XYZ file of C-alpha atoms in Angstrom:
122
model
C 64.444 111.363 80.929
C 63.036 109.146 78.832
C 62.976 105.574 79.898
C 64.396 104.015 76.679
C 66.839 106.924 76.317
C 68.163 105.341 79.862
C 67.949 102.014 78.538
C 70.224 102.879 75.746
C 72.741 105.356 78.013
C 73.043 102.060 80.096
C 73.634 99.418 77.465
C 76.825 102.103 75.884
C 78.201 102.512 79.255
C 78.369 98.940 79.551
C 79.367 98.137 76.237
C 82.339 101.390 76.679
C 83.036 99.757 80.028
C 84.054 95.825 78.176
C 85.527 98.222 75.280
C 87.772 99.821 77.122
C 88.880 96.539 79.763
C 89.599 95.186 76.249
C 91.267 97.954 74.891
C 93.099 98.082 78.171
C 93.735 94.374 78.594
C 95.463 94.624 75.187
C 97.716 97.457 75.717
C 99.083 95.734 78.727
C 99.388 92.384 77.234
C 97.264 90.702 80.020
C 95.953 87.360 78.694
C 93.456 85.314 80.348
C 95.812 82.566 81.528
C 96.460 82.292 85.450
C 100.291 80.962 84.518
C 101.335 83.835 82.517
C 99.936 86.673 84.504
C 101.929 85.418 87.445
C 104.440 85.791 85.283
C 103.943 89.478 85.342
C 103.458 89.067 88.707
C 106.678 88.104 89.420
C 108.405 90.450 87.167
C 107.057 93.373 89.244
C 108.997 91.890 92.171
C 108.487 93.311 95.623
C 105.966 96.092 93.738
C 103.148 93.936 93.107
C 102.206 92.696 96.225
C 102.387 96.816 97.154
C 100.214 97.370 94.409
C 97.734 94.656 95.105
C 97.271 95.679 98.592
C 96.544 99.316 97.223
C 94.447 98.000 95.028
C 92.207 95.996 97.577
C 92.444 98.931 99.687
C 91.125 101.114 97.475
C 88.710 98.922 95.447
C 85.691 101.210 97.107
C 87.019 104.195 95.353
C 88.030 101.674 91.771
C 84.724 99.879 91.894
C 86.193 96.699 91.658
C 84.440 93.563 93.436
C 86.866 92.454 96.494
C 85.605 88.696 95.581
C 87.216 89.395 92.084
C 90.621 91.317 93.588
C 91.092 88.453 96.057
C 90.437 85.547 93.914
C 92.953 87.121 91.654
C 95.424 87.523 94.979
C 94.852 83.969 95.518
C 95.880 82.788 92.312
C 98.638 84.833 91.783
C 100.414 84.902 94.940
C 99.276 81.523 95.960
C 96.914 80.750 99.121
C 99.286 81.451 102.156
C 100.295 85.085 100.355
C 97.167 86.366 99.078
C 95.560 85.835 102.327
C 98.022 87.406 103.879
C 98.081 90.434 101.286
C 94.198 90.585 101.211
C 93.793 90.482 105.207
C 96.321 93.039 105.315
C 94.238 95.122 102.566
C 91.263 94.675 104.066
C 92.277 95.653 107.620
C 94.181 99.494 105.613
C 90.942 99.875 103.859
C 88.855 99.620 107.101
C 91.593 102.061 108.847
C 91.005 104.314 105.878
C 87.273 104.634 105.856
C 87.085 105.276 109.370
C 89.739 107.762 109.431
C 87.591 109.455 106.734
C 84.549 109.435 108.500
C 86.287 111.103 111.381
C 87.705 113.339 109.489
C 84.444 114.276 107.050
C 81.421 114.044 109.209
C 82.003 113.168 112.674
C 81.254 117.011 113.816
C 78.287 116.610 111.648
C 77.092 113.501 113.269
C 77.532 114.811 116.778
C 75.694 117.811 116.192
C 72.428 115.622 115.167
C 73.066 113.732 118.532
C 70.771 115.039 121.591
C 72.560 116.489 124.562
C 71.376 113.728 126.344
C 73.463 111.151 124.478
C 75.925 113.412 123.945
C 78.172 111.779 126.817
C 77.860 108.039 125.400
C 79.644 109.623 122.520
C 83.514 109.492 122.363
């Protein structure tokens, strides 16, 4: 492919990708003031802090930046709580991956390992 061609397919991604947070942002009604979406926060009751832990959880699959998610728990749910909510999402997300890697490849991985090793294996 041609390197401006690429140059170009980048630059619409990225300028689909702000389109389309605003578009988004919009539709939801999310303005860029800390006060009013904890607000929203707070109107979710007991399914926001669900849905920011799935979030964090998840963020691998979302590709969203856990400094971003976090600093948002923070400021929404206050220090104490968004620690609390982002430890816990952190700690599900860890579970998560490694269950998957058990799950997906570990057979895979311990047929590349010499018969030798094979016993320091678990």
């Amino acid at each position: 492919m041609n390197p401006r061609v690429k140059k170009l397919t980048a630059a619409l991604v990225v300028v689909a990708a702000f389109g389309g947070a605003y578009f988004l942002r919009q539709q939801l009604g999310l303005e860029l003031d800390a006060d009013r979406l904890r607000e929203k926060v707070e109107a979710m009751g007991p399914l926001a802090p669900v849905l920011f832990v799935a979030a964090v959880a998840l963020r691998w699959v979302l590709f969203i930046p856990s400094a971003l998610l976090l600093t948002v728990g923070g400021a929404v749910f206050g220090v104490t709580l968004g620690t609390v909510y982002g430890a816990l999402a952190i700690t599900l997300m860890v579970l998560l991956q490694f269950l998957l890697v058990q799950v997906a490849v570990a057979d895979a991985l311990r047929a590349r390992v010499p018969a030798r090793f094979a016993g320091a294996l678990l």
